[in-house]
PDB file of C-alpha atoms and ligand atoms in Angstrom:
ATOM      1  CA  UNK A   1     159.812  97.036  24.809  1.00  0.00           C
ATOM      2  CA  UNK A   2     159.983  98.266  21.199  1.00  0.00           C
ATOM      3  CA  UNK A   3     157.775 101.136  20.452  1.00  0.00           C
ATOM      4  CA  UNK A   4     155.944  99.378  17.538  1.00  0.00           C
ATOM      5  CA  UNK A   5     152.808  97.265  18.101  1.00  0.00           C
ATOM      6  CA  UNK A   6     153.658  94.326  20.195  1.00  0.00           C
ATOM      7  CA  UNK A   7     153.377  90.814  17.841  1.00  0.00           C
ATOM      8  CA  UNK A   8     150.611  88.926  18.652  1.00  0.00           C
ATOM      9  CA  UNK A   9     149.695  85.256  17.497  1.00  0.00           C
ATOM     10  CA  UNK A  10     146.330  85.517  17.890  1.00  0.00           C
ATOM     11  CA  UNK A  11     144.104  87.975  18.058  1.00  0.00           C
ATOM     12  CA  UNK A  12     140.375  87.345  18.981  1.00  0.00           C
ATOM     13  CA  UNK A  13     138.068  90.501  18.029  1.00  0.00           C
ATOM     14  CA  UNK A  14     133.896  90.440  19.322  1.00  0.00           C
ATOM     15  CA  UNK A  15     133.551  87.120  18.407  1.00  0.00           C
ATOM     16  CA  UNK A  16     130.413  85.548  19.159  1.00  0.00           C
ATOM     17  CA  UNK A  17     129.938  81.876  18.612  1.00  0.00           C
ATOM     18  CA  UNK A  18     127.426  79.350  19.546  1.00  0.00           C
ATOM     19  CA  UNK A  19     124.972  76.488  18.267  1.00  0.00           C
ATOM     20  CA  UNK A  20     122.024  76.954  16.016  1.00  0.00           C
ATOM     21  CA  UNK A  21     120.204  79.809  17.552  1.00  0.00           C
ATOM     22  CA  UNK A  22     121.696  79.480  21.176  1.00  0.00           C
ATOM     23  CA  UNK A  23     124.787  82.098  21.885  1.00  0.00           C
ATOM     24  CA  UNK A  24     127.399  80.616  23.950  1.00  0.00           C
ATOM     25  CA  UNK A  25     129.886  83.280  23.657  1.00  0.00           C
ATOM     26  CA  UNK A  26     129.397  86.950  22.434  1.00  0.00           C
ATOM     27  CA  UNK A  27     131.667  89.684  22.500  1.00  0.00           C
ATOM     28  CA  UNK A  28     135.015  88.224  22.723  1.00  0.00           C
ATOM     29  CA  UNK A  29     137.952  89.844  22.538  1.00  0.00           C
ATOM     30  CA  UNK A  30     141.651  89.031  23.544  1.00  0.00           C
ATOM     31  CA  UNK A  31     144.997  88.318  22.298  1.00  0.00           C
ATOM     32  CA  UNK A  32     147.777  85.749  22.363  1.00  0.00           C
ATOM     33  CA  UNK A  33     151.608  86.688  22.511  1.00  0.00           C
ATOM     34  CA  UNK A  34     154.578  84.605  21.189  1.00  0.00           C
ATOM     35  CA  UNK A  35     155.238  81.644  23.687  1.00  0.00           C
ATOM     36  CA  UNK A  36     152.441  82.698  26.083  1.00  0.00           C
ATOM     37  CA  UNK A  37     150.920  79.695  27.936  1.00  0.00           C
ATOM     38  CA  UNK A  38     147.441  81.410  27.995  1.00  0.00           C
ATOM     39  CA  UNK A  39     144.543  79.124  29.941  1.00  0.00           C
ATOM     40  CA  UNK A  40     141.095  79.321  29.332  1.00  0.00           C
ATOM     41  CA  UNK A  41     139.432  79.119  32.639  1.00  0.00           C
ATOM     42  CA  UNK A  42     135.601  78.901  34.192  1.00  0.00           C
ATOM     43  CA  UNK A  43     133.435  76.405  35.705  1.00  0.00           C
ATOM     44  CA  UNK A  44     131.495  73.263  33.494  1.00  0.00           C
ATOM     45  CA  UNK A  45     129.517  74.513  30.633  1.00  0.00           C
ATOM     46  CA  UNK A  46     130.930  78.333  30.520  1.00  0.00           C
ATOM     47  CA  UNK A  47     131.970  77.838  26.819  1.00  0.00           C
ATOM     48  CA  UNK A  48     135.671  77.152  27.082  1.00  0.00           C
ATOM     49  CA  UNK A  49     135.741  73.971  24.784  1.00  0.00           C
ATOM     50  CA  UNK A  50     133.024  75.898  22.423  1.00  0.00           C
ATOM     51  CA  UNK A  51     135.613  79.055  22.371  1.00  0.00           C
ATOM     52  CA  UNK A  52     138.054  76.582  21.335  1.00  0.00           C
ATOM     53  CA  UNK A  53     136.250  75.242  18.502  1.00  0.00           C
ATOM     54  CA  UNK A  54     135.855  78.515  17.379  1.00  0.00           C
ATOM     55  CA  UNK A  55     139.744  79.192  17.508  1.00  0.00           C
ATOM     56  CA  UNK A  56     140.679  75.964  15.395  1.00  0.00           C
ATOM     57  CA  UNK A  57     138.073  76.318  12.490  1.00  0.00           C
ATOM     58  CA  UNK A  58     135.229  73.603  13.778  1.00  0.00           C
ATOM     59  CA  UNK A  59     132.525  75.809  14.459  1.00  0.00           C
ATOM     60  CA  UNK A  60     131.847  79.037  12.462  1.00  0.00           C
ATOM     61  CA  UNK A  61     131.573  82.033  14.351  1.00  0.00           C
ATOM     62  CA  UNK A  62     128.494  83.765  14.218  1.00  0.00           C
ATOM     63  CA  UNK A  63     130.332  87.609  14.287  1.00  0.00           C
ATOM     64  CA  UNK A  64     133.477  88.884  14.852  1.00  0.00           C
ATOM     65  CA  UNK A  65     136.994  87.525  13.733  1.00  0.00           C
ATOM     66  CA  UNK A  66     140.086  85.428  14.872  1.00  0.00           C
ATOM     67  CA  UNK A  67     143.446  86.764  13.205  1.00  0.00           C
ATOM     68  CA  UNK A  68     146.719  84.349  13.103  1.00  0.00           C
ATOM     69  CA  UNK A  69     150.033  86.549  12.966  1.00  0.00           C
ATOM     70  CA  UNK A  70     147.551  89.663  11.603  1.00  0.00           C
ATOM     71  CA  UNK A  71     145.871  87.516   8.790  1.00  0.00           C
ATOM     72  CA  UNK A  72     141.791  86.920   9.233  1.00  0.00           C
ATOM     73  CA  UNK A  73     141.262  83.112   9.597  1.00  0.00           C
ATOM     74  CA  UNK A  74     137.416  84.040   9.813  1.00  0.00           C
ATOM     75  CA  UNK A  75     137.577  85.487   6.102  1.00  0.00           C
ATOM     76  CA  UNK A  76     140.509  83.181   5.157  1.00  0.00           C
ATOM     77  CA  UNK A  77     140.098  81.484   1.693  1.00  0.00           C
ATOM     78  CA  UNK A  78     140.602  77.371   1.532  1.00  0.00           C
ATOM     79  CA  UNK A  79     143.954  77.712   0.645  1.00  0.00           C
ATOM     80  CA  UNK A  80     144.895  80.324   3.627  1.00  0.00           C
ATOM     81  CA  UNK A  81     143.051  78.429   5.809  1.00  0.00           C
ATOM     82  CA  UNK A  82     144.992  75.403   5.212  1.00  0.00           C
ATOM     83  CA  UNK A  83     148.225  76.769   5.610  1.00  0.00           C
ATOM     84  CA  UNK A  84     147.226  78.657   8.858  1.00  0.00           C
ATOM     85  CA  UNK A  85     146.022  74.766  10.282  1.00  0.00           C
ATOM     86  CA  UNK A  86     149.167  73.696   9.309  1.00  0.00           C
ATOM     87  CA  UNK A  87     150.850  75.591  12.377  1.00  0.00           C
ATOM     88  CA  UNK A  88     148.248  74.442  15.013  1.00  0.00           C
ATOM     89  CA  UNK A  89     148.785  71.290  17.172  1.00  0.00           C
ATOM     90  CA  UNK A  90     145.394  70.335  18.748  1.00  0.00           C
ATOM     91  CA  UNK A  91     144.723  68.101  21.570  1.00  0.00           C
ATOM     92  CA  UNK A  92     140.727  67.492  21.988  1.00  0.00           C
ATOM     93  CA  UNK A  93     139.493  66.710  25.342  1.00  0.00           C
ATOM     94  CA  UNK A  94     138.634  63.239  24.654  1.00  0.00           C
ATOM     95  CA  UNK A  95     142.275  62.687  23.050  1.00  0.00           C
ATOM     96  CA  UNK A  96     140.789  61.713  19.960  1.00  0.00           C
ATOM     97  CA  UNK A  97     143.339  58.835  19.610  1.00  0.00           C
ATOM     98  CA  UNK A  98     142.204  56.504  16.764  1.00  0.00           C
ATOM     99  CA  UNK A  99     141.595  52.610  18.865  1.00  0.00           C
ATOM    100  CA  UNK A 100     142.169  50.693  15.415  1.00  0.00           C
ATOM    101  CA  UNK A 101     145.729  52.176  15.253  1.00  0.00           C
ATOM    102  CA  UNK A 102     148.899  52.135  17.288  1.00  0.00           C
ATOM    103  CA  UNK A 103     150.587  55.319  18.983  1.00  0.00           C
ATOM    104  CA  UNK A 104     153.031  55.129  16.104  1.00  0.00           C
ATOM    105  CA  UNK A 105     150.328  55.337  13.338  1.00  0.00           C
ATOM    106  CA  UNK A 106     148.212  57.912  15.256  1.00  0.00           C
ATOM    107  CA  UNK A 107     151.165  60.008  15.798  1.00  0.00           C
ATOM    108  CA  UNK A 108     152.195  59.415  11.911  1.00  0.00           C
ATOM    109  CA  UNK A 109     148.574  60.749  10.913  1.00  0.00           C
ATOM    110  CA  UNK A 110     149.152  64.109  10.769  1.00  0.00           C
ATOM    111  CA  UNK A 111     152.755  63.517   8.755  1.00  0.00           C
ATOM    112  CA  UNK A 112     151.349  61.718   5.782  1.00  0.00           C
ATOM    113  CA  UNK A 113     147.879  64.081   5.746  1.00  0.00           C
ATOM    114  CA  UNK A 114     150.082  67.340   5.199  1.00  0.00           C
ATOM    115  CA  UNK A 115     153.556  65.965   4.445  1.00  0.00           C
ATOM    116  CA  UNK A 116     155.087  64.229   1.289  1.00  0.00           C
ATOM    117  CA  UNK A 117     157.800  62.687   3.855  1.00  0.00           C
ATOM    118  CA  UNK A 118     159.134  59.070   2.952  1.00  0.00           C
ATOM    119  CA  UNK A 119     158.125  56.306   5.645  1.00  0.00           C
ATOM    120  CA  UNK A 120     161.485  56.390   6.786  1.00  0.00           C
ATOM    121  CA  UNK A 121     161.102  59.708   8.064  1.00  0.00           C
ATOM    122  CA  UNK A 122     157.678  59.700   9.385  1.00  0.00           C
ATOM    123  CA  UNK A 123     159.090  56.823  11.025  1.00  0.00           C
ATOM    124  CA  UNK A 124     161.961  59.092  12.486  1.00  0.00           C
ATOM    125  CA  UNK A 125     159.648  61.801  13.395  1.00  0.00           C
ATOM    126  CA  UNK A 126     157.464  59.506  14.928  1.00  0.00           C
ATOM    127  CA  UNK A 127     160.330  58.097  17.314  1.00  0.00           C
ATOM    128  CA  UNK A 128     161.123  61.585  17.939  1.00  0.00           C
ATOM    129  CA  UNK A 129     157.811  62.635  19.028  1.00  0.00           C
ATOM    130  CA  UNK A 130     157.009  59.537  21.169  1.00  0.00           C
ATOM    131  CA  UNK A 131     160.258  60.554  23.165  1.00  0.00           C
ATOM    132  CA  UNK A 132     159.709  64.065  23.412  1.00  0.00           C
ATOM    133  CA  UNK A 133     156.619  63.002  25.349  1.00  0.00           C
ATOM    134  CA  UNK A 134     158.299  59.945  27.414  1.00  0.00           C
ATOM    135  CA  UNK A 135     157.144  57.404  25.899  1.00  0.00           C
ATOM    136  CA  UNK A 136     159.661  56.174  24.061  1.00  0.00           C
ATOM    137  CA  UNK A 137     159.201  52.715  22.666  1.00  0.00           C
ATOM    138  CA  UNK A 138     155.541  52.732  22.934  1.00  0.00           C
ATOM    139  CA  UNK A 139     154.710  53.053  19.477  1.00  0.00           C
ATOM    140  CA  UNK A 140     153.519  49.746  19.022  1.00  0.00           C
ATOM    141  CA  UNK A 141     150.693  49.663  21.567  1.00  0.00           C
ATOM    142  CA  UNK A 142     146.915  50.383  21.020  1.00  0.00           C
ATOM    143  CA  UNK A 143     145.420  53.367  22.831  1.00  0.00           C
ATOM    144  CA  UNK A 144     143.358  50.805  25.142  1.00  0.00           C
ATOM    145  CA  UNK A 145     146.619  49.524  26.517  1.00  0.00           C
ATOM    146  CA  UNK A 146     147.499  52.919  27.670  1.00  0.00           C
ATOM    147  CA  UNK A 147     146.483  54.439  31.164  1.00  0.00           C
ATOM    148  CA  UNK A 148     144.407  57.983  31.069  1.00  0.00           C
ATOM    149  CA  UNK A 149     148.406  59.759  31.521  1.00  0.00           C
ATOM    150  CA  UNK A 150     149.524  57.625  28.622  1.00  0.00           C
ATOM    151  CA  UNK A 151     147.061  58.712  26.489  1.00  0.00           C
ATOM    152  CA  UNK A 152     147.081  62.493  26.700  1.00  0.00           C
ATOM    153  CA  UNK A 153     150.853  61.990  26.253  1.00  0.00           C
ATOM    154  CA  UNK A 154     150.519  60.081  22.888  1.00  0.00           C
ATOM    155  CA  UNK A 155     147.868  63.004  21.855  1.00  0.00           C
ATOM    156  CA  UNK A 156     150.116  65.479  22.917  1.00  0.00           C
ATOM    157  CA  UNK A 157     152.936  63.348  20.448  1.00  0.00           C
ATOM    158  CA  UNK A 158     150.537  63.215  17.593  1.00  0.00           C
ATOM    159  CA  UNK A 159     149.623  67.282  18.272  1.00  0.00           C
ATOM    160  CA  UNK A 160     153.961  68.233  17.975  1.00  0.00           C
ATOM    161  CA  UNK A 161     154.042  66.091  15.019  1.00  0.00           C
ATOM    162  CA  UNK A 162     153.787  68.661  12.702  1.00  0.00           C
ATOM    163  CA  UNK A 163     156.039  70.871  14.997  1.00  0.00           C
ATOM    164  CA  UNK A 164     152.912  73.548  15.094  1.00  0.00           C
ATOM    165  CA  UNK A 165     153.670  77.468  16.621  1.00  0.00           C
ATOM    166  CA  UNK A 166     150.495  76.771  18.256  1.00  0.00           C
ATOM    167  CA  UNK A 167     149.183  74.352  20.572  1.00  0.00           C
ATOM    168  CA  UNK A 168     145.722  74.149  21.775  1.00  0.00           C
ATOM    169  CA  UNK A 169     144.887  72.006  24.663  1.00  0.00           C
ATOM    170  CA  UNK A 170     141.771  70.879  26.013  1.00  0.00           C
ATOM    171  CA  UNK A 171     141.502  70.006  29.712  1.00  0.00           C
ATOM    172  CA  UNK A 172     144.904  68.531  29.536  1.00  0.00           C
ATOM    173  CA  UNK A 173     144.800  67.131  33.344  1.00  0.00           C
ATOM    174  CA  UNK A 174     140.777  66.118  33.589  1.00  0.00           C
ATOM    175  CA  UNK A 175     140.642  62.699  34.387  1.00  0.00           C
ATOM    176  CA  UNK A 176     144.271  62.360  35.618  1.00  0.00           C
ATOM    177  CA  UNK A 177     145.314  61.789  39.400  1.00  0.00           C
ATOM    178  CA  UNK A 178     147.181  64.603  40.848  1.00  0.00           C
ATOM    179  CA  UNK A 179     150.724  63.137  40.436  1.00  0.00           C
ATOM    180  CA  UNK A 180     150.049  62.296  36.459  1.00  0.00           C
ATOM    181  CA  UNK A 181     148.266  65.847  35.772  1.00  0.00           C
ATOM    182  CA  UNK A 182     151.777  67.491  37.698  1.00  0.00           C
ATOM    183  CA  UNK A 183     154.057  65.534  35.234  1.00  0.00           C
ATOM    184  CA  UNK A 184     151.723  66.780  31.976  1.00  0.00           C
ATOM    185  CA  UNK A 185     152.307  69.949  33.530  1.00  0.00           C
ATOM    186  CA  UNK A 186     155.542  69.550  33.450  1.00  0.00           C
ATOM    187  CA  UNK A 187     155.686  68.001  30.243  1.00  0.00           C
ATOM    188  CA  UNK A 188     153.545  71.165  28.807  1.00  0.00           C
ATOM    189  CA  UNK A 189     156.436  73.528  30.415  1.00  0.00           C
ATOM    190  CA  UNK A 190     158.846  71.393  28.687  1.00  0.00           C
ATOM    191  CA  UNK A 191     157.397  71.703  25.534  1.00  0.00           C
ATOM    192  CA  UNK A 192     157.391  75.401  25.685  1.00  0.00           C
ATOM    193  CA  UNK A 193     160.443  75.983  26.631  1.00  0.00           C
ATOM    194  CA  UNK A 194     162.133  73.395  24.322  1.00  0.00           C
ATOM    195  CA  UNK A 195     159.997  73.977  21.344  1.00  0.00           C
ATOM    196  CA  UNK A 196     158.584  77.975  21.912  1.00  0.00           C
ATOM    197  CA  UNK A 197     155.310  77.269  21.335  1.00  0.00           C
ATOM    198  CA  UNK A 198     152.605  79.589  21.895  1.00  0.00           C
ATOM    199  CA  UNK A 199     150.068  77.382  24.185  1.00  0.00           C
ATOM    200  CA  UNK A 200     146.340  77.994  24.708  1.00  0.00           C
ATOM    201  CA  UNK A 201     144.672  75.965  27.243  1.00  0.00           C
ATOM    202  CA  UNK A 202     141.601  75.047  28.314  1.00  0.00           C
ATOM    203  CA  UNK A 203     141.132  73.834  31.766  1.00  0.00           C
ATOM    204  CA  UNK A 204     139.236  74.018  35.140  1.00  0.00           C
ATOM    205  CA  UNK A 205     142.264  72.708  37.307  1.00  0.00           C
ATOM    206  CA  UNK A 206     143.339  74.902  39.625  1.00  0.00           C
ATOM    207  CA  UNK A 207     146.542  73.285  40.562  1.00  0.00           C
ATOM    208  CA  UNK A 208     147.335  73.239  36.967  1.00  0.00           C
ATOM    209  CA  UNK A 209     146.461  77.271  36.469  1.00  0.00           C
ATOM    210  CA  UNK A 210     148.694  78.278  39.245  1.00  0.00           C
ATOM    211  CA  UNK A 211     151.352  76.002  38.212  1.00  0.00           C
ATOM    212  CA  UNK A 212     151.499  76.663  34.355  1.00  0.00           C
ATOM    213  CA  UNK A 213     149.216  79.990  33.337  1.00  0.00           C
ATOM    214  CA  UNK A 214     151.059  83.356  32.633  1.00  0.00           C
ATOM    215  CA  UNK A 215     148.058  84.860  31.955  1.00  0.00           C
ATOM    216  CA  UNK A 216     144.232  83.747  32.055  1.00  0.00           C
ATOM    217  CA  UNK A 217     140.781  84.974  30.541  1.00  0.00           C
ATOM    218  CA  UNK A 218     138.012  83.644  32.924  1.00  0.00           C
ATOM    219  CA  UNK A 219     134.786  83.122  31.084  1.00  0.00           C
ATOM    220  CA  UNK A 220     131.230  82.653  32.858  1.00  0.00           C
ATOM    221  CA  UNK A 221     128.042  80.953  31.710  1.00  0.00           C
ATOM    222  CA  UNK A 222     125.629  83.964  32.570  1.00  0.00           C
ATOM    223  CA  UNK A 223     127.647  86.490  31.138  1.00  0.00           C
ATOM    224  CA  UNK A 224     128.275  84.737  28.093  1.00  0.00           C
ATOM    225  CA  UNK A 225     131.973  86.251  27.749  1.00  0.00           C
ATOM    226  CA  UNK A 226     134.926  86.782  29.769  1.00  0.00           C
ATOM    227  CA  UNK A 227     134.719  88.484  32.652  1.00  0.00           C
ATOM    228  CA  UNK A 228     138.100  88.877  34.235  1.00  0.00           C
ATOM    229  CA  UNK A 229     141.740  88.562  32.469  1.00  0.00           C
ATOM    230  CA  UNK A 230     145.232  88.682  34.045  1.00  0.00           C
ATOM    231  CA  UNK A 231     147.500  86.191  36.118  1.00  0.00           C
ATOM    232  CA  UNK A 232     145.936  83.668  38.430  1.00  0.00           C
ATOM    233  CA  UNK A 233     147.857  85.251  41.416  1.00  0.00           C
ATOM    234  CA  UNK A 234     146.964  88.499  40.918  1.00  0.00           C
ATOM    235  CA  UNK A 235     143.130  87.962  40.155  1.00  0.00           C
ATOM    236  CA  UNK A 236     142.997  85.559  42.656  1.00  0.00           C
ATOM    237  CA  UNK A 237     144.061  88.465  45.357  1.00  0.00           C
ATOM    238  CA  UNK A 238     142.648  91.453  43.560  1.00  0.00           C
ATOM    239  CA  UNK A 239     139.346  90.919  41.689  1.00  0.00           C
ATOM    240  CA  UNK A 240     136.574  92.262  43.133  1.00  0.00           C
ATOM    241  CA  UNK A 241     134.434  89.835  41.578  1.00  0.00           C
ATOM    242  CA  UNK A 242     132.871  87.287  43.706  1.00  0.00           C
ATOM    243  CA  UNK A 243     132.864  84.751  40.951  1.00  0.00           C
ATOM    244  CA  UNK A 244     136.569  85.124  39.858  1.00  0.00           C
ATOM    245  CA  UNK A 245     137.229  85.469  43.512  1.00  0.00           C
ATOM    246  CA  UNK A 246     135.558  82.074  44.063  1.00  0.00           C
ATOM    247  CA  UNK A 247     136.766  80.115  41.492  1.00  0.00           C
ATOM    248  CA  UNK A 248     140.239  80.714  41.623  1.00  0.00           C
ATOM    249  CA  UNK A 249     140.031  80.575  45.889  1.00  0.00           C
ATOM    250  CA  UNK A 250     138.261  77.017  45.693  1.00  0.00           C
ATOM    251  CA  UNK A 251     139.610  74.352  47.545  1.00  0.00           C
ATOM    252  CA  UNK A 252     140.283  71.693  44.858  1.00  0.00           C
ATOM    253  CA  UNK A 253     138.884  68.587  46.742  1.00  0.00           C
ATOM    254  CA  UNK A 254     135.841  70.075  48.288  1.00  0.00           C
ATOM    255  CA  UNK A 255     132.361  68.765  47.074  1.00  0.00           C
ATOM    256  CA  UNK A 256     131.753  71.471  45.160  1.00  0.00           C
ATOM    257  CA  UNK A 257     134.672  70.746  42.832  1.00  0.00           C
ATOM    258  CA  UNK A 258     134.155  67.354  42.748  1.00  0.00           C
ATOM    259  CA  UNK A 259     130.595  67.885  41.850  1.00  0.00           C
ATOM    260  CA  UNK A 260     131.826  70.104  39.087  1.00  0.00           C
ATOM    261  CA  UNK A 261     134.202  67.454  37.899  1.00  0.00           C
ATOM    262  CA  UNK A 262     130.838  65.027  37.466  1.00  0.00           C
ATOM    263  CA  UNK A 263     129.205  67.435  35.874  1.00  0.00           C
ATOM    264  CA  UNK A 264     131.783  68.385  33.265  1.00  0.00           C
ATOM    265  CA  UNK A 265     132.829  64.739  32.849  1.00  0.00           C
ATOM    266  CA  UNK A 266     134.034  63.648  29.961  1.00  0.00           C
ATOM    267  CA  UNK A 267     133.830  61.008  28.097  1.00  0.00           C
ATOM    268  CA  UNK A 268     137.243  59.014  28.038  1.00  0.00           C
ATOM    269  CA  UNK A 269     136.096  56.375  25.509  1.00  0.00           C
ATOM    270  CA  UNK A 270     138.339  56.300  22.513  1.00  0.00           C
ATOM    271  CA  UNK A 271     137.055  56.483  18.815  1.00  0.00           C
TER     272      UNK A 271
HETATM  273  N1  ADP B 301     127.841  70.448  20.265  1.00  0.00           N
HETATM  274  C1  ADP B 301     126.979  71.063  20.619  1.00  0.00           C
HETATM  275  N2  ADP B 301     125.560  71.721  20.402  1.00  0.00           N
HETATM  276  C2  ADP B 301     124.858  72.071  21.050  1.00  0.00           C
HETATM  277  N3  ADP B 301     125.394  72.768  22.183  1.00  0.00           N
HETATM  278  C3  ADP B 301     126.582  72.382  22.668  1.00  0.00           C
HETATM  279  C4  ADP B 301     127.412  72.036  22.091  1.00  0.00           C
HETATM  280  N4  ADP B 301     128.573  71.838  22.626  1.00  0.00           N
HETATM  281  C5  ADP B 301     128.315  72.442  23.997  1.00  0.00           C
HETATM  282  N5  ADP B 301     127.432  72.959  23.929  1.00  0.00           N
HETATM  283  C6  ADP B 301     126.579  73.942  25.110  1.00  0.00           C
HETATM  284  O1  ADP B 301     127.530  74.858  24.966  1.00  0.00           O
HETATM  285  C7  ADP B 301     127.537  75.271  26.429  1.00  0.00           C
HETATM  286  C8  ADP B 301     129.357  75.555  26.741  1.00  0.00           C
HETATM  287  O2  ADP B 301     129.421  74.081  26.249  1.00  0.00           O
HETATM  288  P1  ADP B 301     131.118  73.927  26.492  1.00  0.00           P
HETATM  289  O3  ADP B 301     131.994  74.751  25.455  1.00  0.00           O
HETATM  290  O4  ADP B 301     131.556  72.578  25.952  1.00  0.00           O
HETATM  291  O5  ADP B 301     131.451  74.028  27.988  1.00  0.00           O
HETATM  292  P2  ADP B 301     132.928  73.916  28.731  1.00  0.00           P
HETATM  293  O6  ADP B 301     133.722  73.246  27.606  1.00  0.00           O
HETATM  294  O7  ADP B 301     133.268  74.962  29.380  1.00  0.00           O
HETATM  295  O8  ADP B 301     132.751  73.211  29.722  1.00  0.00           O
HETATM  296  C9  ADP B 301     126.886  74.652  27.136  1.00  0.00           C
HETATM  297  O9  ADP B 301     125.625  74.991  27.470  1.00  0.00           O
HETATM  298  C10 ADP B 301     126.532  72.999  26.150  1.00  0.00           C
HETATM  299  O10 ADP B 301     125.838  72.442  26.488  1.00  0.00           O
HETATM  300 MG1   MG B 302     134.658  71.454  27.774  1.00  0.00          MG
END
């Protein structure tokens, strides 16, 4: 390790966010390091998606700051914000694929919005991205023709279109069966390895958390903030906080978990 300050990709300081008068999270501080796979975990309704919205600028924080590569995102002007936004790839909880467009058109969308590449080059990139996620040859399909796992892959291809430095991913394995979920996990690792992306992943899927996370931050609804931070194994073994221990040591197939799944059930319909 060098003795100068280690580079951080994302630095969140004393962030507070919520909706209207309702504070969902307060005093949130954490950093994400280059090529790290950071998981934001916790039960349904604890504010995972809300935090993600704040990080990507969809929700204006009440207080505090989010900085990317040492530059404040919160106080950035429109031009600076756009530059920062260009370095993100985002996968929303409901995939947010446009149902009236083919996969290829969906993946091409960010290229049309943010680049002036000619059609032929866009098509090449689209084909490459679809191949990267194991969907080569599926460009002409519509989202309604895809399985849940394929939709997630397609959304990942679109998120990768602009070669993002950071990928934000909300519940990558939600609604997927265990095998498809494991394939998604493998794909996430492969993307990190081949593209060197930093990833912030929201999840309450224990198997994925243990397979993928370099580090986790645990959010809690009551505490409105981070109640633990560390590697999943270290927290499961050594945390003295019963909320953290219970969350990380629960049986994935238990009725409690099923109920949590249903309570936080996603809307899987496409736009
Ligand atoms: N658009 C919204 N308007 C008002 N409240 C919201 C909105 N989205 C989420 N919430 C509330 O914020 C809290 C955190 O929600 P969310 O971030 O979606 O949790 P999680 O992703 O961890 O399941 C919940 O109490 C939820 O009801
Ligand atoms: Mg959510």
